């Protein structure tokens, strides 16, 4: 269940210093990144709802990423 474009994942890994990136590495990184992003997003939604809001704010995302 990958949500990010493979080309962007490859660019991210190359920006991190990789000379070459296999398709399997891109797929696995994309899977892990998607999973982590969903965890952060779910917690940010919980924070906003707990505060009585429907809108997620930057502070919610920041706080949820530190969890």
mmCIF file of N, CA, C and O in Angstrom:
data_model
loop_
_atom_site.group_PDB
_atom_site.id
_atom_site.type_symbol
_atom_site.label_atom_id
_atom_site.label_comp_id
_atom_site.label_asym_id
_atom_site.label_seq_id
_atom_site.Cartn_x
_atom_site.Cartn_y
_atom_site.Cartn_z
ATOM 1 N N UNK A 1 0.842 -1.185 0.000
ATOM 2 C CA UNK A 1 0.000 0.000 0.000
ATOM 3 C C UNK A 1 0.889 1.252 0.000
ATOM 4 O O UNK A 1 1.036 1.925 0.993
ATOM 5 N N UNK A 2 1.504 1.522 -1.109
ATOM 6 C CA UNK A 2 2.393 2.678 -1.219
ATOM 7 C C UNK A 2 1.616 3.887 -1.718
ATOM 8 O O UNK A 2 0.815 3.785 -2.636
ATOM 9 N N UNK A 3 1.869 5.024 -1.102
ATOM 10 C CA UNK A 3 1.130 6.237 -1.433
ATOM 11 C C UNK A 3 1.985 7.302 -2.115
ATOM 12 O O UNK A 3 1.472 8.292 -2.576
ATOM 13 N N UNK A 4 3.294 7.095 -2.152
ATOM 14 C CA UNK A 4 4.179 8.105 -2.712
ATOM 15 C C UNK A 4 4.694 7.649 -4.071
ATOM 16 O O UNK A 4 4.851 6.452 -4.312
ATOM 17 N N UNK A 5 4.997 8.600 -4.936
ATOM 18 C CA UNK A 5 5.515 8.281 -6.266
ATOM 19 C C UNK A 5 6.915 7.678 -6.138
ATOM 20 O O UNK A 5 7.754 8.192 -5.391
ATOM 21 N N UNK A 6 7.154 6.583 -6.851
ATOM 22 C CA UNK A 6 8.454 5.931 -6.793
ATOM 23 C C UNK A 6 9.578 6.874 -7.186
ATOM 24 O O UNK A 6 10.670 6.820 -6.617
ATOM 25 N N UNK A 7 9.315 7.742 -8.139
ATOM 26 C CA UNK A 7 10.356 8.676 -8.576
ATOM 27 C C UNK A 7 10.752 9.626 -7.450
ATOM 28 O O UNK A 7 11.937 9.974 -7.310
ATOM 29 N N UNK A 8 9.803 10.022 -6.633
ATOM 30 C CA UNK A 8 10.117 10.902 -5.507
ATOM 31 C C UNK A 8 10.882 10.157 -4.416
ATOM 32 O O UNK A 8 11.758 10.728 -3.767
ATOM 33 N N UNK A 9 10.553 8.899 -4.219
ATOM 34 C CA UNK A 9 11.285 8.081 -3.242
ATOM 35 C C UNK A 9 12.724 7.911 -3.708
ATOM 36 O O UNK A 9 13.666 8.055 -2.924
ATOM 37 N N UNK A 10 12.900 7.624 -4.989
ATOM 38 C CA UNK A 10 14.249 7.467 -5.525
ATOM 39 C C UNK A 10 15.043 8.768 -5.367
ATOM 40 O O UNK A 10 16.202 8.755 -4.959
ATOM 41 N N UNK A 11 14.411 9.893 -5.663
ATOM 42 C CA UNK A 11 15.083 11.194 -5.523
ATOM 43 C C UNK A 11 15.476 11.433 -4.065
ATOM 44 O O UNK A 11 16.574 11.900 -3.782
ATOM 45 N N UNK A 12 14.578 11.104 -3.152
ATOM 46 C CA UNK A 12 14.866 11.266 -1.728
ATOM 47 C C UNK A 12 16.085 10.443 -1.312
ATOM 48 O O UNK A 12 16.972 10.937 -0.610
ATOM 49 N N UNK A 13 16.144 9.201 -1.762
ATOM 50 C CA UNK A 13 17.268 8.331 -1.415
ATOM 51 C C UNK A 13 18.564 8.808 -2.068
ATOM 52 O O UNK A 13 19.636 8.732 -1.467
ATOM 53 N N UNK A 14 18.458 9.323 -3.289
ATOM 54 C CA UNK A 14 19.648 9.875 -3.949
ATOM 55 C C UNK A 14 20.113 11.138 -3.229
ATOM 56 O O UNK A 14 21.318 11.354 -3.067
ATOM 57 N N UNK A 15 19.176 11.961 -2.787
ATOM 58 C CA UNK A 15 19.532 13.153 -2.005
ATOM 59 C C UNK A 15 20.219 12.778 -0.693
ATOM 60 O O UNK A 15 21.006 13.548 -0.154
ATOM 61 N N UNK A 16 19.898 11.584 -0.191
ATOM 62 C CA UNK A 16 20.508 11.095 1.040
ATOM 63 C C UNK A 16 21.907 10.533 0.789
ATOM 64 O O UNK A 16 22.606 10.177 1.732
ATOM 65 N N UNK A 17 22.294 10.466 -0.497
ATOM 66 C CA UNK A 17 23.650 10.041 -0.812
ATOM 67 C C UNK A 17 23.780 8.766 -1.612
ATOM 68 O O UNK A 17 24.899 8.357 -1.934
ATOM 69 N N UNK A 18 22.674 8.114 -1.953
ATOM 70 C CA UNK A 18 22.749 6.864 -2.715
ATOM 71 C C UNK A 18 23.124 7.146 -4.167
ATOM 72 O O UNK A 18 22.603 8.077 -4.783
ATOM 73 N N UNK A 19 24.058 6.343 -4.705
ATOM 74 C CA UNK A 19 24.408 6.454 -6.120
ATOM 75 C C UNK A 19 23.411 5.687 -6.979
ATOM 76 O O UNK A 19 23.019 6.142 -8.051
ATOM 77 N N UNK A 20 23.021 4.530 -6.476
ATOM 78 C CA UNK A 20 22.062 3.692 -7.195
ATOM 79 C C UNK A 20 21.035 3.176 -6.199
ATOM 80 O O UNK A 20 21.353 2.938 -5.031
ATOM 81 N N UNK A 21 19.807 2.988 -6.676
ATOM 82 C CA UNK A 21 18.728 2.517 -5.809
ATOM 83 C C UNK A 21 17.948 1.443 -6.552
ATOM 84 O O UNK A 21 17.464 1.681 -7.666
ATOM 85 N N UNK A 22 17.811 0.273 -5.957
ATOM 86 C CA UNK A 22 17.080 -0.818 -6.604
ATOM 87 C C UNK A 22 15.568 -0.583 -6.495
ATOM 88 O O UNK A 22 15.091 0.136 -5.607
ATOM 89 N N UNK A 23 14.837 -1.214 -7.370
ATOM 90 C CA UNK A 23 13.374 -1.114 -7.358
ATOM 91 C C UNK A 23 12.806 -1.681 -6.059
ATOM 92 O O UNK A 23 11.834 -1.149 -5.514
ATOM 93 N N UNK A 24 13.431 -2.764 -5.569
ATOM 94 C CA UNK A 24 12.980 -3.358 -4.304
ATOM 95 C C UNK A 24 13.188 -2.398 -3.137
ATOM 96 O O UNK A 24 12.351 -2.311 -2.237
ATOM 97 N N UNK A 25 14.311 -1.683 -3.153
ATOM 98 C CA UNK A 25 14.591 -0.716 -2.089
ATOM 99 C C UNK A 25 13.583 0.425 -2.125
ATOM 100 O O UNK A 25 13.110 0.884 -1.086
ATOM 101 N N UNK A 26 13.256 0.887 -3.322
ATOM 102 C CA UNK A 26 12.267 1.958 -3.470
ATOM 103 C C UNK A 26 10.921 1.499 -2.936
ATOM 104 O O UNK A 26 10.261 2.213 -2.180
ATOM 105 N N UNK A 27 10.522 0.288 -3.303
ATOM 106 C CA UNK A 27 9.229 -0.243 -2.866
ATOM 107 C C UNK A 27 9.172 -0.391 -1.345
ATOM 108 O O UNK A 27 8.173 -0.023 -0.712
ATOM 109 N N UNK A 28 10.228 -0.926 -0.739
ATOM 110 C CA UNK A 28 10.248 -1.133 0.708
ATOM 111 C C UNK A 28 10.270 0.204 1.451
ATOM 112 O O UNK A 28 9.548 0.400 2.428
ATOM 113 N N UNK A 29 11.092 1.149 0.965
ATOM 114 C CA UNK A 29 11.154 2.472 1.593
ATOM 115 C C UNK A 29 9.796 3.148 1.500
ATOM 116 O O UNK A 29 9.327 3.753 2.472
ATOM 117 N N UNK A 30 9.152 3.037 0.348
ATOM 118 C CA UNK A 30 7.833 3.629 0.138
ATOM 119 C C UNK A 30 6.809 3.020 1.100
ATOM 120 O O UNK A 30 6.009 3.732 1.707
ATOM 121 N N UNK A 31 6.865 1.716 1.270
ATOM 122 C CA UNK A 31 5.950 1.025 2.188
ATOM 123 C C UNK A 31 6.148 1.513 3.626
ATOM 124 O O UNK A 31 5.181 1.833 4.325
ATOM 125 N N UNK A 32 7.402 1.601 4.056
ATOM 126 C CA UNK A 32 7.697 2.040 5.424
ATOM 127 C C UNK A 32 7.342 3.512 5.638
ATOM 128 O O UNK A 32 6.796 3.884 6.683
ATOM 129 N N UNK A 33 7.628 4.339 4.647
ATOM 130 C CA UNK A 33 7.311 5.761 4.736
ATOM 131 C C UNK A 33 5.796 5.971 4.807
ATOM 132 O O UNK A 33 5.310 6.779 5.608
ATOM 133 N N UNK A 34 5.062 5.231 4.002
ATOM 134 C CA UNK A 34 3.602 5.323 4.018
ATOM 135 C C UNK A 34 3.045 4.899 5.373
ATOM 136 O O UNK A 34 2.182 5.578 5.936
ATOM 137 N N UNK A 35 3.573 3.802 5.913
ATOM 138 C CA UNK A 35 3.115 3.310 7.215
ATOM 139 C C UNK A 35 3.362 4.347 8.312
ATOM 140 O O UNK A 35 2.483 4.635 9.124
ATOM 141 N N UNK A 36 4.555 4.922 8.327
ATOM 142 C CA UNK A 36 4.900 5.923 9.339
ATOM 143 C C UNK A 36 4.044 7.183 9.168
ATOM 144 O O UNK A 36 3.569 7.760 10.149
ATOM 145 N N UNK A 37 3.838 7.615 7.924
ATOM 146 C CA UNK A 37 3.023 8.803 7.663
ATOM 147 C C UNK A 37 1.581 8.594 8.133
ATOM 148 O O UNK A 37 0.963 9.511 8.690
ATOM 149 N N UNK A 38 1.050 7.402 7.925
ATOM 150 C CA UNK A 38 -0.314 7.111 8.385
ATOM 151 C C UNK A 38 -0.398 7.115 9.912
ATOM 152 O O UNK A 38 -1.379 7.594 10.478
ATOM 153 N N UNK A 39 0.622 6.596 10.576
ATOM 154 C CA UNK A 39 0.641 6.618 12.046
ATOM 155 C C UNK A 39 0.644 8.056 12.557
ATOM 156 O O UNK A 39 -0.119 8.394 13.469
ATOM 157 N N UNK A 40 1.480 8.884 11.974
ATOM 158 C CA UNK A 40 1.547 10.294 12.370
ATOM 159 C C UNK A 40 0.218 10.979 12.083
ATOM 160 O O UNK A 40 -0.302 11.730 12.909
ATOM 161 N N UNK A 41 -0.341 10.707 10.919
ATOM 162 C CA UNK A 41 -1.611 11.317 10.545
ATOM 163 C C UNK A 41 -2.751 10.930 11.463
ATOM 164 O O UNK A 41 -3.547 11.778 11.880
ATOM 165 N N UNK A 42 -2.825 9.656 11.805
ATOM 166 C CA UNK A 42 -3.894 9.190 12.703
ATOM 167 C C UNK A 42 -3.793 9.860 14.072
ATOM 168 O O UNK A 42 -4.802 10.265 14.647
ATOM 169 N N UNK A 43 -2.579 9.963 14.581
ATOM 170 C CA UNK A 43 -2.397 10.584 15.891
ATOM 171 C C UNK A 43 -2.698 12.078 15.821
ATOM 172 O O UNK A 43 -3.283 12.632 16.759
ATOM 173 N N UNK A 44 -2.343 12.725 14.715
ATOM 174 C CA UNK A 44 -2.657 14.150 14.542
ATOM 175 C C UNK A 44 -4.173 14.366 14.517
ATOM 176 O O UNK A 44 -4.681 15.338 15.087
ATOM 177 N N UNK A 45 -4.890 13.461 13.880
ATOM 178 C CA UNK A 45 -6.361 13.539 13.870
ATOM 179 C C UNK A 45 -6.899 13.390 15.289
ATOM 180 O O UNK A 45 -7.791 14.141 15.707
ATOM 181 N N UNK A 46 -6.360 12.446 16.031
ATOM 182 C CA UNK A 46 -6.786 12.246 17.431
ATOM 183 C C UNK A 46 -6.550 13.505 18.266
ATOM 184 O O UNK A 46 -7.403 13.888 19.073
ATOM 185 N N UNK A 47 -5.401 14.130 18.069
ATOM 186 C CA UNK A 47 -5.079 15.350 18.819
ATOM 187 C C UNK A 47 -6.076 16.458 18.483
ATOM 188 O O UNK A 47 -6.598 17.125 19.387
ATOM 189 N N UNK A 48 -6.355 16.646 17.200
ATOM 190 C CA UNK A 48 -7.292 17.692 16.784
ATOM 191 C C UNK A 48 -8.689 17.416 17.348
ATOM 192 O O UNK A 48 -9.348 18.324 17.866
ATOM 193 N N UNK A 49 -9.136 16.171 17.257
ATOM 194 C CA UNK A 49 -10.465 15.819 17.771
ATOM 195 C C UNK A 49 -10.538 16.013 19.286
ATOM 196 O O UNK A 49 -11.544 16.481 19.807
ATOM 197 N N UNK A 50 -9.472 15.644 19.980
ATOM 198 C CA UNK A 50 -9.440 15.814 21.428
ATOM 199 C C UNK A 50 -9.561 17.295 21.800
ATOM 200 O O UNK A 50 -10.150 17.634 22.831
ATOM 201 N N UNK A 51 -9.023 18.143 20.939
ATOM 202 C CA UNK A 51 -9.071 19.590 21.171
ATOM 203 C C UNK A 51 -10.370 20.200 20.632
ATOM 204 O O UNK A 51 -10.550 21.406 20.674
ATOM 205 N N UNK A 52 -11.275 19.360 20.117
ATOM 206 C CA UNK A 52 -12.563 19.827 19.626
ATOM 207 C C UNK A 52 -12.516 20.444 18.230
ATOM 208 O O UNK A 52 -13.402 21.212 17.868
ATOM 209 N N UNK A 53 -11.496 20.101 17.452
ATOM 210 C CA UNK A 53 -11.347 20.656 16.113
ATOM 211 C C UNK A 53 -11.485 19.572 15.058
ATOM 212 O O UNK A 53 -11.211 18.399 15.321
ATOM 213 N N UNK A 54 -11.896 19.986 13.858
ATOM 214 C CA UNK A 54 -11.916 19.099 12.705
ATOM 215 C C UNK A 54 -10.678 19.318 11.837
ATOM 216 O O UNK A 54 -10.330 18.476 11.026
ATOM 217 N N UNK A 55 -10.046 20.461 12.029
ATOM 218 C CA UNK A 55 -8.887 20.830 11.229
ATOM 219 C C UNK A 55 -7.596 20.425 11.925
ATOM 220 O O UNK A 55 -7.386 20.749 13.097
ATOM 221 N N UNK A 56 -6.736 19.735 11.189
ATOM 222 C CA UNK A 56 -5.422 19.372 11.713
ATOM 223 C C UNK A 56 -4.486 20.550 11.480
ATOM 224 O O UNK A 56 -4.404 21.083 10.378
ATOM 225 N N UNK A 57 -3.780 20.940 12.523
ATOM 226 C CA UNK A 57 -2.843 22.059 12.434
ATOM 227 C C UNK A 57 -1.410 21.532 12.443
ATOM 228 O O UNK A 57 -1.155 20.386 12.815
ATOM 229 N N UNK A 58 -0.497 22.399 12.060
ATOM 230 C CA UNK A 58 0.923 22.024 12.021
ATOM 231 C C UNK A 58 1.402 21.545 13.380
ATOM 232 O O UNK A 58 2.207 20.607 13.465
ATOM 233 N N UNK A 59 0.911 22.159 14.437
ATOM 234 C CA UNK A 59 1.320 21.766 15.783
ATOM 235 C C UNK A 59 0.904 20.313 16.089
ATOM 236 O O UNK A 59 1.614 19.603 16.786
ATOM 237 N N UNK A 60 -0.273 19.921 15.567
ATOM 238 C CA UNK A 60 -0.748 18.538 15.766
ATOM 239 C C UNK A 60 0.206 17.559 15.097
ATOM 240 O O UNK A 60 0.555 16.530 15.676
ATOM 241 N N UNK A 61 0.614 17.896 13.887
ATOM 242 C CA UNK A 61 1.520 17.013 13.143
ATOM 243 C C UNK A 61 2.873 16.952 13.844
ATOM 244 O O UNK A 61 3.452 15.878 13.999
ATOM 245 N N UNK A 62 3.366 18.104 14.281
ATOM 246 C CA UNK A 62 4.653 18.138 14.973
ATOM 247 C C UNK A 62 4.608 17.303 16.237
ATOM 248 O O UNK A 62 5.506 16.486 16.498
ATOM 249 N N UNK A 63 3.558 17.476 17.015
ATOM 250 C CA UNK A 63 3.417 16.720 18.264
ATOM 251 C C UNK A 63 3.291 15.226 17.988
ATOM 252 O O UNK A 63 3.918 14.399 18.657
ATOM 253 N N UNK A 64 2.503 14.872 16.984
ATOM 254 C CA UNK A 64 2.302 13.452 16.692
ATOM 255 C C UNK A 64 3.566 12.807 16.129
ATOM 256 O O UNK A 64 3.785 11.614 16.327
ATOM 257 N N UNK A 65 4.409 13.566 15.479
ATOM 258 C CA UNK A 65 5.658 12.998 14.945
ATOM 259 C C UNK A 65 6.683 12.747 16.041
ATOM 260 O O UNK A 65 7.602 11.955 15.856
ATOM 261 N N UNK A 66 6.519 13.388 17.176
ATOM 262 C CA UNK A 66 7.445 13.222 18.294
ATOM 263 C C UNK A 66 7.061 12.051 19.188
ATOM 264 O O UNK A 66 7.775 11.720 20.119
ATOM 265 N N UNK A 67 5.953 11.440 18.905
ATOM 266 C CA UNK A 67 5.445 10.333 19.706
ATOM 267 C C UNK A 67 6.275 9.099 19.513
ATOM 268 O O UNK A 67 6.734 8.699 18.539
#
